[in-house]
Coordinates of C-alpha atoms and ligand atoms in Angstrom, one line a residue:
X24 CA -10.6 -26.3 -69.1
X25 CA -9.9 -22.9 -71.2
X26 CA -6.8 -20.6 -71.1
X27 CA -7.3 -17.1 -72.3
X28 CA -4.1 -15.3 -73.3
X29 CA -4.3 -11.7 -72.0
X30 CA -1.1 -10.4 -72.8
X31 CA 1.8 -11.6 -74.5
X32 CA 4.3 -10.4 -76.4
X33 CA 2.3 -10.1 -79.8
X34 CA -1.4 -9.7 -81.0
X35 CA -3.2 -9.8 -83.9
X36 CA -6.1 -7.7 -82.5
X37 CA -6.3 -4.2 -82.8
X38 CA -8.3 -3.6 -79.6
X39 CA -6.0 -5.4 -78.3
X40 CA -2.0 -4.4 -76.6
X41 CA 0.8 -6.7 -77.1
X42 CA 3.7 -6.2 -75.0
X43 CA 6.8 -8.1 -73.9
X44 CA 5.7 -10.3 -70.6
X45 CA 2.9 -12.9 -69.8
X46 CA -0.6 -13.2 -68.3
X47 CA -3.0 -16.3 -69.1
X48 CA -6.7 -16.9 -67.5
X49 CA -6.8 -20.7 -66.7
X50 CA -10.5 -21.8 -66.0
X51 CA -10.9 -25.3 -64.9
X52 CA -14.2 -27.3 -63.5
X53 CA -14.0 -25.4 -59.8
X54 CA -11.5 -22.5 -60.3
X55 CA -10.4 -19.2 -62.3
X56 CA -6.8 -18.7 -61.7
X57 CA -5.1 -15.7 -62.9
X58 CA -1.6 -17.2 -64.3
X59 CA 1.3 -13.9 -64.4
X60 CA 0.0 -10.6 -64.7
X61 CA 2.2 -9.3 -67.3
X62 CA 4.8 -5.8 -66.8
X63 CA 2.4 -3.5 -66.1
X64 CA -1.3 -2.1 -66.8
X65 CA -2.0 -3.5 -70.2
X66 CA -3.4 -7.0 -68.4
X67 CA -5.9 -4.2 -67.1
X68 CA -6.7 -2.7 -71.0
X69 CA -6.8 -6.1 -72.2
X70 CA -9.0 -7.8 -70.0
X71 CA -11.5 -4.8 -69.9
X72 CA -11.4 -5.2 -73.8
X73 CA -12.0 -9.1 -74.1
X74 CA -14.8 -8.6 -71.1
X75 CA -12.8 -10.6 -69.0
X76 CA -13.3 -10.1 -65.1
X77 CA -9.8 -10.4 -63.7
X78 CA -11.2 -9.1 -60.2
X79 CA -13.4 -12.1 -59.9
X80 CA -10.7 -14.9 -59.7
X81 CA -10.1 -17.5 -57.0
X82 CA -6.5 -16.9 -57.2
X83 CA -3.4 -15.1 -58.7
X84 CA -0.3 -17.4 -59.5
X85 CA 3.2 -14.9 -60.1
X86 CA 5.2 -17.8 -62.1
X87 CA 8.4 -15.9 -61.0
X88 CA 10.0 -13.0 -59.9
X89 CA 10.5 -11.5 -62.8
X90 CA 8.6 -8.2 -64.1
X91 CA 7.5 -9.2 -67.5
X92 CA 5.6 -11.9 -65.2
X93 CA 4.4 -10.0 -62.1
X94 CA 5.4 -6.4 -62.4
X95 CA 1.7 -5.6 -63.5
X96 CA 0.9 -6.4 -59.7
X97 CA 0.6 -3.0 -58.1
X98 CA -1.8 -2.2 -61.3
X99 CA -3.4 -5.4 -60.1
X100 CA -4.0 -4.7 -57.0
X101 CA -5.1 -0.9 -57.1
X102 CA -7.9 -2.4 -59.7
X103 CA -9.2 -5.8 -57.5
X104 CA -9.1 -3.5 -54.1
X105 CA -12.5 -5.7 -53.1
X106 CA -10.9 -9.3 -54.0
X107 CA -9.5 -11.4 -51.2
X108 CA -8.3 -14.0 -53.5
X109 CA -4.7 -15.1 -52.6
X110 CA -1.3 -13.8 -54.7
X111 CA 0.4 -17.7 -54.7
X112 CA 4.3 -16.5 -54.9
X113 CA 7.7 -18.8 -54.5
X114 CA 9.9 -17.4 -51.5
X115 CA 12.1 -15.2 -52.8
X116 CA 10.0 -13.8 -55.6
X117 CA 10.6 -10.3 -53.9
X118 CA 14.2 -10.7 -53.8
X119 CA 16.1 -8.2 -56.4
X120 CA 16.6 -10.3 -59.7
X121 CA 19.1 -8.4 -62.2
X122 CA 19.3 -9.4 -66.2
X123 CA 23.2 -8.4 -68.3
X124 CA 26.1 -9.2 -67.4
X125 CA 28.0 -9.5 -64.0
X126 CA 29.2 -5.6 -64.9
X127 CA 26.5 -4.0 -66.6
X128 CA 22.9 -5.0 -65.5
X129 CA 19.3 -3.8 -64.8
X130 CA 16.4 -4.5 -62.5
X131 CA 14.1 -7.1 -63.4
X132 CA 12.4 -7.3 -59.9
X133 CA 9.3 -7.5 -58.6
X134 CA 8.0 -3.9 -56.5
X135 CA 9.6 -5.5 -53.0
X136 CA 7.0 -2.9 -51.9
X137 CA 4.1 -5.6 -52.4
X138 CA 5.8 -8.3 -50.9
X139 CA 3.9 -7.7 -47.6
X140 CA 0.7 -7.0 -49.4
X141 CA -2.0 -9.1 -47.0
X142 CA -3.3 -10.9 -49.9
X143 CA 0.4 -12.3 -51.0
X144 CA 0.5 -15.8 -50.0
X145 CA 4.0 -18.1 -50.0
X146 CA 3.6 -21.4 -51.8
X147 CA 6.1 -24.4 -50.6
X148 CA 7.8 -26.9 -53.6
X149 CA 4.0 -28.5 -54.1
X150 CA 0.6 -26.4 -53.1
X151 CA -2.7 -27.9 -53.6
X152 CA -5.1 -25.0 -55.0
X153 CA -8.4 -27.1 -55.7
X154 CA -9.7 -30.3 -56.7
X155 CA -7.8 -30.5 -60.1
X156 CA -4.6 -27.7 -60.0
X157 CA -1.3 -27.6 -58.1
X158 CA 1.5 -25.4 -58.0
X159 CA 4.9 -26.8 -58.1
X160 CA 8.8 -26.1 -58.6
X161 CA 11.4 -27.9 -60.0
X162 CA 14.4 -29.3 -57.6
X163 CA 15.9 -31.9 -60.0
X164 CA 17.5 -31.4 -63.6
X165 CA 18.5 -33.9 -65.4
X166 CA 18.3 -31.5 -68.8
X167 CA 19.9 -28.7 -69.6
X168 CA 18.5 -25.7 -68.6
X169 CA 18.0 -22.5 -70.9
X170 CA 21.4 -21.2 -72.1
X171 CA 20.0 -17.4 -71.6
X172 CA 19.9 -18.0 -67.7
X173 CA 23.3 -17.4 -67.8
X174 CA 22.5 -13.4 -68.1
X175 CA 20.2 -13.9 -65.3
X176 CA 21.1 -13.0 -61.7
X177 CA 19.4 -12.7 -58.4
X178 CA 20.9 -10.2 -55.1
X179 CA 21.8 -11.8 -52.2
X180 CA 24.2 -11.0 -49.2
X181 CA 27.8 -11.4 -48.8
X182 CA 29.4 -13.0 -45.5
X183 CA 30.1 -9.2 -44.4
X184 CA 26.8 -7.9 -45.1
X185 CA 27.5 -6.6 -48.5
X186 CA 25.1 -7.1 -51.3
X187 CA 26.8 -9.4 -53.9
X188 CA 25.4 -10.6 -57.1
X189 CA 24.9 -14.3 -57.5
X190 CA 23.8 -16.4 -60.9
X191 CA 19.7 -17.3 -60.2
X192 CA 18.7 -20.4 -59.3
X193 CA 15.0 -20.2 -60.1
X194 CA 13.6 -21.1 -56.9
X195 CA 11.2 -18.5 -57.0
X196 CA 9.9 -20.4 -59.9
X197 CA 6.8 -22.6 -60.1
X198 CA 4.4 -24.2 -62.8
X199 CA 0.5 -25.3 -62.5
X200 CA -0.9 -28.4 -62.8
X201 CA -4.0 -29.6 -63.8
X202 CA -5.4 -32.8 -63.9
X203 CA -9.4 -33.0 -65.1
X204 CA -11.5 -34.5 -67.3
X205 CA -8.7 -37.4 -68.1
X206 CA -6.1 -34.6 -68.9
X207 CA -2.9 -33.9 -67.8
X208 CA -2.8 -29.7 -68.4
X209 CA 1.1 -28.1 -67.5
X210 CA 1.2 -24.2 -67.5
X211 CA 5.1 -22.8 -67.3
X212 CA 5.8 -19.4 -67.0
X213 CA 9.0 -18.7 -68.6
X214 CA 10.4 -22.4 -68.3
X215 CA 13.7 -21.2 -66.6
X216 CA 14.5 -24.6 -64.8
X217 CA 13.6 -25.8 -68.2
X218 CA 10.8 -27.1 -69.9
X219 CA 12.1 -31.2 -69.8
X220 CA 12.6 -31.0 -66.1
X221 CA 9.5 -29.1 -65.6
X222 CA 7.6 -31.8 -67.5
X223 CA 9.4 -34.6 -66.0
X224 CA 8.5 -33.1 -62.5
X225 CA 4.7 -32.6 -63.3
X226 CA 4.5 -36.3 -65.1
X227 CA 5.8 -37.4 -61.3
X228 CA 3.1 -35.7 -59.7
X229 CA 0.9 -36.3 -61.9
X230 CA 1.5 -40.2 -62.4
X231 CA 1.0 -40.5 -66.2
X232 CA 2.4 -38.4 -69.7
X233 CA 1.3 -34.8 -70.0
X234 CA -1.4 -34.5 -72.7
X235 CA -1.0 -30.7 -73.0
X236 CA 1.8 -28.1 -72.5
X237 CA 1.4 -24.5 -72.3
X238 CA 4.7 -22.7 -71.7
X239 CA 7.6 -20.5 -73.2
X240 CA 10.1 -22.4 -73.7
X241 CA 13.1 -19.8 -73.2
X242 CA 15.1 -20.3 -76.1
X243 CA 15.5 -16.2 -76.7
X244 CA 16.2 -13.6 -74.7
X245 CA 14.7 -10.3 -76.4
X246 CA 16.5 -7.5 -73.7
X247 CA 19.8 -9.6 -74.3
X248 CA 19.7 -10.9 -78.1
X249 CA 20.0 -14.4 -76.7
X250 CA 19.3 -17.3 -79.2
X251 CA 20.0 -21.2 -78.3
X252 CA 21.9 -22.3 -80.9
X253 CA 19.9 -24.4 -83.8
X254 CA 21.3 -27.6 -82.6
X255 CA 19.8 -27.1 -78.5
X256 CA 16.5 -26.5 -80.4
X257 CA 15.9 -29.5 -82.9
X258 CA 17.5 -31.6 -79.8
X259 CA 14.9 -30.2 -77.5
X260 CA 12.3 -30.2 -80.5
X261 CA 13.0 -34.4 -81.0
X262 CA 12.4 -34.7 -76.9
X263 CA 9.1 -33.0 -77.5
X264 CA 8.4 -35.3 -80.2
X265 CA 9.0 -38.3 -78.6
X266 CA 6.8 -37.4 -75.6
X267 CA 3.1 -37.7 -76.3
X268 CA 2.0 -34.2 -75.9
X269 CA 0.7 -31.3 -77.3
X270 CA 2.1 -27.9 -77.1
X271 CA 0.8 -24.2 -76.8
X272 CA 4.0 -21.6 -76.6
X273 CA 4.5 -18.2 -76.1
X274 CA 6.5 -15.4 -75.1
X275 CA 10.2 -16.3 -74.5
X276 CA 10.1 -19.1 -76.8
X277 CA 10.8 -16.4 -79.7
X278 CA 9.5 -17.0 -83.9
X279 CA 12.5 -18.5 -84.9
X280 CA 12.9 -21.7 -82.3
X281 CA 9.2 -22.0 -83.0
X282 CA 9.9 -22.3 -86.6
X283 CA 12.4 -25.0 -86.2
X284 CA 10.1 -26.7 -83.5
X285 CA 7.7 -26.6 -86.1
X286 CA 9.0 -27.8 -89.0
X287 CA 10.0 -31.2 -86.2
X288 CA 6.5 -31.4 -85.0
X289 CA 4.1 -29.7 -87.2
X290 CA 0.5 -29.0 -86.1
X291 CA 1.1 -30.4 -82.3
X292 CA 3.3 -27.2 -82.0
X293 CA 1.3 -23.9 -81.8
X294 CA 2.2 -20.2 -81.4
X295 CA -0.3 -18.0 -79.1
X296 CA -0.8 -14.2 -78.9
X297 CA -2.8 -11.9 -76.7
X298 CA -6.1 -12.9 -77.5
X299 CA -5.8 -16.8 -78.0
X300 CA -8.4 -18.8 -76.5
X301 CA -8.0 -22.3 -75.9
X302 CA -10.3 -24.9 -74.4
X303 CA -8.8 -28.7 -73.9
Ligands
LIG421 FE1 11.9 -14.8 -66.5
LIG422 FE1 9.5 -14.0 -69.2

């Protein structure tokens, strides 16, 4: 299996644009899955650059409704005009999500324009894609969740009709799992039901430990300023320690957290940027 990172917040390339949001090819034995295409165009640049074909892919995950995640869809689509292969989505990734405060916010939606697109395809809580990956969401916590959620918000209707804004509850959310060669592989998006409960769900499906993580964590906020406070992070950081696996993160999981996470598990904790190859 090999996960190419084709945008994320940082790069050390210069052919290469960094920009806040996510996109990863995940090749396994049977399938290339197009995890998240980032905020906009630059998945386009990128991929073109690293002679990546993002048109020839057996299907697009969106991890979440959220536009540093998908809002590089309608780019997407305009460029893979021949591809059939399937958009997997959560119901209710189209909805309106909103990121502030309950008085002062901004759109962090998804174009609701798409969300009729033919090739847009509504996964349930667990979706077999092939032999070895499956997309899942998270129904139980028994961790906390990331303390920046709290910002987050979703638009639903009030009993008279009227739009009201509600805190999110991540349904729209899902991870991918996959299980080959004697590995346990998690992918996460943005980790907002949390990265333990996300782990503990995939261990259930999966039946065994996790041997690999790739995910941001969530433990900062860049639009917001959002930090978890030192002590959420080492307590997080000693979880990660005691379970067997190794992590690759990204994105939200923001320099300093990593730092700390670091410094608890040393080499089996790993930053990646736009460009990072992996193969487990
Ligand atoms: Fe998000
Ligand atoms: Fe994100």
């Amino acid at each position: 299996m090999k996960i190419t990172v084709l945008v994320e917040n940082a790069t050390p390339s210069s052919r290469l644009a960094a920009c806040h949001g996510l996109s990863l090819l995940v090749e396994t034995a049977d399938q290339r899955i197009l995890f998240d295409v980032g905020p906009d165009a630059t998945l386009l640049a990128n991929a073109r650059a690293l002679a990546v074909d993002i048109a020839d892919v057996d299907a697009v995950v969106i991890s979440h409704g959220h536009a540093d995640h998908g809002g590089g869809l309608g780019a997407y689509l305009e460029a893979t005009q021949g591809s059939h292969a399937p958009i997997y989505v959560r119901e209710g990734a189209f909805m309106e999500h909103r990121s502030g405060t309950f008085e002062r916010n901004h759109s962090i939606s998804l174009d609701p324009v798409l969300a009729n697109h033919p090739r847009v395809v509504r996964t349930a809580e667990h979706t077999v894609l092939g032999q070895s990956a499956e997309l899942f969401s998270v129904e139980r916590a028994s961790h906390p969740a990331p303390l920046s959620n709290a910002h987050l918000f979703r638009v639903a209707e009030g009993p008279a009709g009227e739009t009201v804004l509600m805190p999110d509850d991540f349904a729209h959310e899902q991870s991918l799992l996959v299980n080959e060669g004697g590995k346990r592989v998690l992918v996460s998006g943005c980790s907002h039901a949390g990265i333990l409960n996300i782990m503990d769900r995939a261990e259930e499906l999966a039946g065994a430990p996790l041997d690999v993580v790739f995910a941001g964590f969530h433990l900062m906020s860049p639009s917001l300023g959002d930090r978890e406070e030192a002590s959420a992070v080492e307590s997080l950081g000693r979880e990660l320690a005691r379970r067997g696996a190794t992590y690759y993160t990204f994105h939200c999981t923001g320099m300093e957290a990593f730092a700390r996470l670091r410094d608890m598990l040393g080499d089996r904790v790993r930053y990646l940027a736009t460009g990072s190859v992996v193969r487990v």
